[in-house]
CSV table of C-alpha atoms in Angstrom, one decimal:
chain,number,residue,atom,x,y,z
A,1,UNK,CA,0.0,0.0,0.0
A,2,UNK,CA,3.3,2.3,0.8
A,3,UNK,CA,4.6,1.4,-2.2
A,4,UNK,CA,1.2,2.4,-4.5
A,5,UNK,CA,0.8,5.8,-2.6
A,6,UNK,CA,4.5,6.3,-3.2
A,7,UNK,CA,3.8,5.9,-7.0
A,8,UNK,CA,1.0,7.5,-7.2
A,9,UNK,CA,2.4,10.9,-5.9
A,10,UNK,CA,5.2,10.8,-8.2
A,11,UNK,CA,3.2,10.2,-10.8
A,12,UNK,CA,0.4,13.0,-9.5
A,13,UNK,CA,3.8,15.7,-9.2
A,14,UNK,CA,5.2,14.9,-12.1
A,15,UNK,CA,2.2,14.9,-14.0
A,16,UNK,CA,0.8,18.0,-12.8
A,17,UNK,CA,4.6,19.9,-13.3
A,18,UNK,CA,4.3,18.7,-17.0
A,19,UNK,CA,1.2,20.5,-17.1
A,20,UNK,CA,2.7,23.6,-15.3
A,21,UNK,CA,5.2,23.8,-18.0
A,22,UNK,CA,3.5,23.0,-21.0
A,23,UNK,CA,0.5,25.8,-20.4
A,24,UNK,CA,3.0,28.3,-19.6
A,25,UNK,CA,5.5,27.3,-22.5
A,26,UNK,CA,1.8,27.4,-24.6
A,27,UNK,CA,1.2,30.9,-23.8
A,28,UNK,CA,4.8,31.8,-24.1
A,29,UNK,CA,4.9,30.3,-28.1
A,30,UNK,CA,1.4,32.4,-28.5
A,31,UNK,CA,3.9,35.9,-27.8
A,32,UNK,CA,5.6,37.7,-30.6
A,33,UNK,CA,9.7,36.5,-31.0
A,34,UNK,CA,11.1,38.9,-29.0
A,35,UNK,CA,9.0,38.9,-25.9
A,36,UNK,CA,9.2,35.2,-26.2
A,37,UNK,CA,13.3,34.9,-25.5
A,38,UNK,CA,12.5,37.2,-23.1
A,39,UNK,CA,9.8,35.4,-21.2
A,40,UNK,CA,11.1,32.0,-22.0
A,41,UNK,CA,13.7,31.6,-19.1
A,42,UNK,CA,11.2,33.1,-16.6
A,43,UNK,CA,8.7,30.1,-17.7
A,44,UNK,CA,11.0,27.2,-16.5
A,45,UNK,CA,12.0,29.5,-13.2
A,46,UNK,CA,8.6,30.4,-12.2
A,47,UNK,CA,7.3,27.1,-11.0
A,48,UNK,CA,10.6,26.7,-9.1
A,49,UNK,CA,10.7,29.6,-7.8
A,50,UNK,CA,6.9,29.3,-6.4
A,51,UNK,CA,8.1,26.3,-4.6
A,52,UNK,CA,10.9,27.6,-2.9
A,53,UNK,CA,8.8,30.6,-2.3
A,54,UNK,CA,5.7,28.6,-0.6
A,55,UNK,CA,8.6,25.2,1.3
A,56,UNK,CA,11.8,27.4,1.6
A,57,UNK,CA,11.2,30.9,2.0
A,58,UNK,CA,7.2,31.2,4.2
A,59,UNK,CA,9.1,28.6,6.7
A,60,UNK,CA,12.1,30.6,7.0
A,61,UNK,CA,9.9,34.3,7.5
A,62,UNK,CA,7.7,32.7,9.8
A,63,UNK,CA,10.7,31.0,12.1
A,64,UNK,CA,12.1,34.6,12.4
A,65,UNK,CA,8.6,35.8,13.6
A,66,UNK,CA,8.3,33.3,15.8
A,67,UNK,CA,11.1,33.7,17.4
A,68,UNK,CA,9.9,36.9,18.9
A,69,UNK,CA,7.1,35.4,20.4
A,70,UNK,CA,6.3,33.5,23.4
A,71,UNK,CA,3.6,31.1,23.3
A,72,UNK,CA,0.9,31.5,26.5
A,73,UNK,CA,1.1,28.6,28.4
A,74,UNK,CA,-3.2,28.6,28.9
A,75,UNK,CA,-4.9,27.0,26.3
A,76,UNK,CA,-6.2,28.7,23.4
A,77,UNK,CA,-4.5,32.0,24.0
A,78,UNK,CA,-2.3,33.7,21.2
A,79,UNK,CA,1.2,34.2,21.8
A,80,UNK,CA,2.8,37.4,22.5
A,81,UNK,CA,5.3,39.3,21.3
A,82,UNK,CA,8.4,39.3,23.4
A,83,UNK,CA,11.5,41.1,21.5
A,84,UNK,CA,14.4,40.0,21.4
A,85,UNK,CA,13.8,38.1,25.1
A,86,UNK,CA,14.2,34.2,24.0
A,87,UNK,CA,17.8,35.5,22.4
A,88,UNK,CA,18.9,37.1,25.5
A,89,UNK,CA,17.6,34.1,27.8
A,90,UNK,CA,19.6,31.4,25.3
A,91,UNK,CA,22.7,33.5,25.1
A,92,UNK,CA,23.0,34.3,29.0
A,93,UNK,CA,21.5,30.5,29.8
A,94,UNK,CA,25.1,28.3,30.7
A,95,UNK,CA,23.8,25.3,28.9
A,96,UNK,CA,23.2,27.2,25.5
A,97,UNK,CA,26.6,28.5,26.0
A,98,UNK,CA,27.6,25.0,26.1
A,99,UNK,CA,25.6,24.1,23.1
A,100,UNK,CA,27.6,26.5,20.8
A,101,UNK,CA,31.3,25.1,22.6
A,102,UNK,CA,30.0,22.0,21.2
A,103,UNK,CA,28.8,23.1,17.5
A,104,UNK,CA,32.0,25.0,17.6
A,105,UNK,CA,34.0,21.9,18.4
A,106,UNK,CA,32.5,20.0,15.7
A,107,UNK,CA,33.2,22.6,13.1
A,108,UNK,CA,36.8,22.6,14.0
A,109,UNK,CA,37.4,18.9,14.5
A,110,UNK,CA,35.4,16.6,11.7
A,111,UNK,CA,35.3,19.0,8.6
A,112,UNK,CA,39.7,19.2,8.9
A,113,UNK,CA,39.8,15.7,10.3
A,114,UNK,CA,37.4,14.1,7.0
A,115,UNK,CA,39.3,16.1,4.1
A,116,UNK,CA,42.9,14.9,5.7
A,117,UNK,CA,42.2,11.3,6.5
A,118,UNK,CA,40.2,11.6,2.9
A,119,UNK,CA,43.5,13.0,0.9
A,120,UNK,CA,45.4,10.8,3.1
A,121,UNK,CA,43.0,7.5,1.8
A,122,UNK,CA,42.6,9.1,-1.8
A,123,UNK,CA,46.8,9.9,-2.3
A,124,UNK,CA,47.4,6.1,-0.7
A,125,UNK,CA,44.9,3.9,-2.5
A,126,UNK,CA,45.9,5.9,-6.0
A,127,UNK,CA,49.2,3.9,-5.4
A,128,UNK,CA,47.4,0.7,-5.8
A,129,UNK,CA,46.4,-1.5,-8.5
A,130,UNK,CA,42.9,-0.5,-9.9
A,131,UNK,CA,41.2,-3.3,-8.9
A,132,UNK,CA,43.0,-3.3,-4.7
A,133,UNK,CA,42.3,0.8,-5.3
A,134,UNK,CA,38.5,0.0,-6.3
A,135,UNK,CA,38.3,-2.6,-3.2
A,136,UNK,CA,39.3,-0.5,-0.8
A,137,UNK,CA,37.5,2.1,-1.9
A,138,UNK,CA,34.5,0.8,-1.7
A,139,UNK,CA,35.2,-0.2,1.7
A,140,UNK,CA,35.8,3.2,2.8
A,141,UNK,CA,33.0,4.9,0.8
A,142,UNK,CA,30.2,2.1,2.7
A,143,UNK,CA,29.6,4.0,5.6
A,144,UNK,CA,28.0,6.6,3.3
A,145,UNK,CA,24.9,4.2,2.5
A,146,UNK,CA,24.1,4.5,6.4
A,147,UNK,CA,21.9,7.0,8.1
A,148,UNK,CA,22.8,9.2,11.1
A,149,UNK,CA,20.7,6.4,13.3
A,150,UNK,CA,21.9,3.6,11.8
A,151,UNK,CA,25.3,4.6,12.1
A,152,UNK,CA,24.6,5.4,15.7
A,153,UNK,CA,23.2,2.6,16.7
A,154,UNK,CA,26.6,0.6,15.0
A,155,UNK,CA,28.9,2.5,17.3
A,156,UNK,CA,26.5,1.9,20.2
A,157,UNK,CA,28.5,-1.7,20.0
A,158,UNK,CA,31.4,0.4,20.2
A,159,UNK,CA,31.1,3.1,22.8
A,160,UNK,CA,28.2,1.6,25.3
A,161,UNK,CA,28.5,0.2,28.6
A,162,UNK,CA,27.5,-2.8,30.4
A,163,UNK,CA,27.6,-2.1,34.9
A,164,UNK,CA,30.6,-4.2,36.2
A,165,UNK,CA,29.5,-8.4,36.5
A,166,UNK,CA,27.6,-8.2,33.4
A,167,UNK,CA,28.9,-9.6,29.7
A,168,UNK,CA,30.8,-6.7,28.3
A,169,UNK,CA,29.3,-7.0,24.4
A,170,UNK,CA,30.4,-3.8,23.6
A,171,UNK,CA,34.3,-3.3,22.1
A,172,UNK,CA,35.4,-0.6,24.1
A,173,UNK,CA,34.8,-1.5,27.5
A,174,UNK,CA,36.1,-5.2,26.8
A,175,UNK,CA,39.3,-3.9,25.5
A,176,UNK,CA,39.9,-1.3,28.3
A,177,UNK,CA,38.9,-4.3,31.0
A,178,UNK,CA,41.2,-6.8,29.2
A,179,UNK,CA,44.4,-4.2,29.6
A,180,UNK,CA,43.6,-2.5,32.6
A,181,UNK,CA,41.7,-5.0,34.5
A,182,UNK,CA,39.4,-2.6,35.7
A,183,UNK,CA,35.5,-1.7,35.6
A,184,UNK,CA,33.6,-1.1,32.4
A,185,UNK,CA,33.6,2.9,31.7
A,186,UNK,CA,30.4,4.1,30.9
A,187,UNK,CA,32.3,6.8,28.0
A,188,UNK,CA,29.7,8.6,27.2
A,189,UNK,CA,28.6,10.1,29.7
A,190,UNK,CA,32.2,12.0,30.7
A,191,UNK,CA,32.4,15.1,29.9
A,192,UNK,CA,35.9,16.5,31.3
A,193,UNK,CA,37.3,17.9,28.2
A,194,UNK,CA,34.4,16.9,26.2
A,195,UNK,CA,35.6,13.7,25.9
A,196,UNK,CA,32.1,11.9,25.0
A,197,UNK,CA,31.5,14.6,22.5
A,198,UNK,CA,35.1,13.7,20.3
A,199,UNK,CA,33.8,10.1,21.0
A,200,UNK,CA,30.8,10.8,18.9
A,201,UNK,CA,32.5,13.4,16.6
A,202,UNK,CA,34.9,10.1,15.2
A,203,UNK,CA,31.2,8.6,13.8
A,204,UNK,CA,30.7,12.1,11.9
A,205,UNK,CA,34.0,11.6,10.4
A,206,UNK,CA,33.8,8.2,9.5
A,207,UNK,CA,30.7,8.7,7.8
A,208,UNK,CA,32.4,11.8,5.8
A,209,UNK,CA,35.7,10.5,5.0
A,210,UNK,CA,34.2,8.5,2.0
A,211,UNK,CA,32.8,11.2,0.6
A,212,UNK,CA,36.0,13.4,0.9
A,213,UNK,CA,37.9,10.7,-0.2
A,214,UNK,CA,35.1,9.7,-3.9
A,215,UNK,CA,36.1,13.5,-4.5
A,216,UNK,CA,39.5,14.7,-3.4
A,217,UNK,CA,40.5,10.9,-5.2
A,218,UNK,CA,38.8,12.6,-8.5
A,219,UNK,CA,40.9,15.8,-7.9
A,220,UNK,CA,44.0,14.1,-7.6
A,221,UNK,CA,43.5,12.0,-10.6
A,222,UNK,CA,42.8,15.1,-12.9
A,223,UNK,CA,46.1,16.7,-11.9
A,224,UNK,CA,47.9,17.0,-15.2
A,225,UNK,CA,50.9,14.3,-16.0
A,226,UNK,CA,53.4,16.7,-17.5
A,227,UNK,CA,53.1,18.9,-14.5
A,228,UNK,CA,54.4,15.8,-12.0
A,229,UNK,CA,56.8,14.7,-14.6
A,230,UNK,CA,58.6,18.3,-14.3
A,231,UNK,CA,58.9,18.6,-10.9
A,232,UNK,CA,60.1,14.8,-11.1
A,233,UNK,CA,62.7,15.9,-13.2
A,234,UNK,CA,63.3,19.1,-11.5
A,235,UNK,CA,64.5,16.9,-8.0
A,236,UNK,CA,61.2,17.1,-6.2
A,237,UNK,CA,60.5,14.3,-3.6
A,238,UNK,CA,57.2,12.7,-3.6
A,239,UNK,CA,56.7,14.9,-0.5
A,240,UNK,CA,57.5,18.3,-2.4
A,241,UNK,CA,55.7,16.5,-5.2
A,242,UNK,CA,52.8,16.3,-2.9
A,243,UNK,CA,52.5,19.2,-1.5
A,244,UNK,CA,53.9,21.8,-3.9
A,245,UNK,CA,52.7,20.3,-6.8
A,246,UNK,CA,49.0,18.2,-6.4
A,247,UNK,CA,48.0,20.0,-3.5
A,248,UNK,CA,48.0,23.5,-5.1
A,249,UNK,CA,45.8,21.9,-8.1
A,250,UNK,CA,43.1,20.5,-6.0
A,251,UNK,CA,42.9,23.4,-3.8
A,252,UNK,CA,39.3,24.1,-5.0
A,253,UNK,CA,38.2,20.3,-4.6
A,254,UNK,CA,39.5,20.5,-0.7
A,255,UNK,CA,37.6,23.7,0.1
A,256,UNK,CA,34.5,22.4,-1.4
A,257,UNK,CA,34.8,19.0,0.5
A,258,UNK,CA,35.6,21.3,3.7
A,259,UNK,CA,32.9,23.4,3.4
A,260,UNK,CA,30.1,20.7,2.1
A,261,UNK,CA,31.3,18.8,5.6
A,262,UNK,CA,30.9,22.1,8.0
A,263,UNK,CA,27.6,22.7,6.6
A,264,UNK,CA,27.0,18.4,7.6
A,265,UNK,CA,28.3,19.4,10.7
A,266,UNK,CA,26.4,22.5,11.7
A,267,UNK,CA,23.1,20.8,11.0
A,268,UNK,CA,23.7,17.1,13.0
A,269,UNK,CA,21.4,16.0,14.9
A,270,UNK,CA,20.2,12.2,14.6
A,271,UNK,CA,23.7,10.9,15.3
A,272,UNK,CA,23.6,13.2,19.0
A,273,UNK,CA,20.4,12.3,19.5
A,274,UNK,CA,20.5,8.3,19.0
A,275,UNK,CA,23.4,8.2,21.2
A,276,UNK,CA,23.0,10.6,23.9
A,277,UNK,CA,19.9,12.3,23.3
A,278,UNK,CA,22.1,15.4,23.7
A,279,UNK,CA,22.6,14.9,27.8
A,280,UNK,CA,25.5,14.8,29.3
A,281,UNK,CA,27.2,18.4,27.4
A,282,UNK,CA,26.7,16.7,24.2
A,283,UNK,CA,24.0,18.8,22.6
A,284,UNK,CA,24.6,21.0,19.7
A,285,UNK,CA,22.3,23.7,17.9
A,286,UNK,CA,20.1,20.8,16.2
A,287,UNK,CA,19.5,19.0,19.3
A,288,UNK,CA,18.9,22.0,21.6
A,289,UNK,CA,15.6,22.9,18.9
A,290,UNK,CA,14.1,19.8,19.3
A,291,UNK,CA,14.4,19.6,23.1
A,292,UNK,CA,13.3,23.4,23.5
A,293,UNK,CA,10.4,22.4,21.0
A,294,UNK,CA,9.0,19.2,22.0
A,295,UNK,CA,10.7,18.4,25.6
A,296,UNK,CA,9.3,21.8,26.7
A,297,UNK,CA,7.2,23.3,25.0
A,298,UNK,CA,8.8,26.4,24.1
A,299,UNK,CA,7.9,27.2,20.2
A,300,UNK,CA,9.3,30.8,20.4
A,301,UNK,CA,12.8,30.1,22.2
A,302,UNK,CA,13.2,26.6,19.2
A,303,UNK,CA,12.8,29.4,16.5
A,304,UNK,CA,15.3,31.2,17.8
A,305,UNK,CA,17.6,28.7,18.4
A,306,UNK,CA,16.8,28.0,14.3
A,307,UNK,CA,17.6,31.5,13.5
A,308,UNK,CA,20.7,31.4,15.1
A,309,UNK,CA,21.6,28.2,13.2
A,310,UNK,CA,20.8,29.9,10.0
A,311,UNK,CA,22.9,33.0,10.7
A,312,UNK,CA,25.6,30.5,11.2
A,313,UNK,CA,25.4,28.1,8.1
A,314,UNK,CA,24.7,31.5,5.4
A,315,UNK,CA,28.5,32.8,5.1
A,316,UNK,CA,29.7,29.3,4.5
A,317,UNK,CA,27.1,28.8,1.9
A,318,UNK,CA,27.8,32.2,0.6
A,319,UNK,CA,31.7,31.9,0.3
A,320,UNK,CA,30.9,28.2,-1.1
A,321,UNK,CA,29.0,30.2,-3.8
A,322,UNK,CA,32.1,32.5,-4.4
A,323,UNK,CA,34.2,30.0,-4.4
A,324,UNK,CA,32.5,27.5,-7.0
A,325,UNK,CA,32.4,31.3,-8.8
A,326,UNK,CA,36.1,32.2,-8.4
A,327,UNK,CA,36.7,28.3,-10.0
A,328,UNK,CA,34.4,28.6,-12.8
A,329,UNK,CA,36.6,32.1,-13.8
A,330,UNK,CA,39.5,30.6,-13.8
A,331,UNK,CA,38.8,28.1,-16.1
């Protein structure tokens, strides 16, 4: 039954955007030649840019509305408009403080930590034969098929703890008991030097290190032959070869890669959740909506912990802009 209603709205959106396009290209053809190259591009736009209009841009308008508002906790009663009050109580509130330590954390740590051990994986499987390089490769690159949960609940063999006197099942906990002799440690839930929070940052970069790797592997592949042959000749070491030579090239590829994974990063939230449900100093922006949303209650302060996300993910998607721009010029 899924599977029919599935079908059925494809077929229903696709039919009803051939329509879309066909009046409107109808009407267009029915215009004298000039206003028709004119109107033409605007034809194909307009449906597009009704839907990000009505699913992109209404959400976004109304999220910064609600976030000066504070809904009335009686029944029935509209909310009221409170300023900029939900800002100042997440910015002077400890644990919001917190919040951003940790987004901050993961912008630093698993962007630069997936695009090394990605050119590191990319520069060492090129050095194999094609079909070790495509084996290994697709090894690397699996984790990508998995969700955020599914990943999670992977690593939950990993990181979880069984109370001392119980099977220890999960990898961790029997390694550190089989060296140390000691108790099971339940990881996650230390936070001294947000130790449980780098313990679930490593499942963010293993789940982006393929995807830096399928890329910055295409980069490196691309870099012209007569270029490495010179500096070969020239007396440049595979290192200087490396880094004066390849890395320079692919510059564009790295940024890209970096800045695709920040904006991964900024917006995580099922991996936090599934493992910690964003206790014990592990929450980041993401988490924090949902708790201030559903756990309580508190529409207007979630919208402005939204807004705040926004205002951090827009200059990374504008300089990724500029940057695919700046690329295109040069070529």
């Amino acid at each position: 039954m899924a599977i029919l209603s599935a079908f059925i709205s494809v077929a229903l959106g696709l039919g009803v955007s051939f329509l879309i396009f066909w009046g409107l290209n109808w009407l267009t053809e029915k215009t004298p030649d000039k206003t028709k190259a004119r109107l033409l591009p605007y034809v194909f736009l307009f449906p597009v840019i009704v839907l990000v209009s009505i699913f992109l841009l209404y959400p976004a308008l109304r999220t910064v509305v609600d976030s000066f508002m504070q809904q009335s906790q009686r029944r029935g009663e509209a909310a009221t408009f409170v300023g900029f009050d939900n800002y100042v109580d997440l910015f002077t509130d400890p644990n919001f403080l917190g919040v951003l330590l940790n987004n901050l954390l993961w912008v630093l740590v698993v962007p630069a930590a997936a695009v090394i051990i990605g050119l590191l994986v990319a520069t060492l499987t090129d050095k194999l034969g094609k079909r070790r390089e495509s084996s290994f490769k697709a090894m690397i690159f699996l984790p990508m098929a998995l969700s955020g949960i599914a990943a999670a609940v992977t690593w939950r063999f990993i990181y979880f703890y069984a109370p001392p006197g119980n099977p220890q099942i999960y990898l961790l906990n029997e390694i550190w008991t089989s060296i140390t002799g000691g108790d099971p440690v339940p990881w996650l839930t230390i936070d001294a030097g947000r130790l449980n929070s780098f313990l679930i940052m490593f499942i963010g970069i293993w789940l982006q290190v393929g995807f830096a790797m399928v890329l910055l592997s295409a980069a490196i592949k691309g870099v012209p032959e007569e270029t490495l042959e010179a500096a070969r000749i020239d007396g440049a070491s595979e290192r200087r070869l490396f880094f004066g030579v390849v890395v320079p090239q692919i510059r564009g590829t790295i940024i890209a890669v970096f800045v695709t994974v920040v904006i991964f990063v900024m917006k995580i939230f099922d991996i936090i959740y599934a493992m910690t449900g964003g206790q014990y100093q592990t929450s980041v922006l993401a988490v924090e909506f949902y708790t201030q949303l559903f756990s309580f209650q508190n529409p207007g302060k979630a919208a402005a912990v939204v807004i705040v996300l926004m205002i951090a993910v827009i200059p990374l998607i504008v300089y990724q802009v500029r940057s695919y721009k700046s690329q295109e010029e040069l070529r």
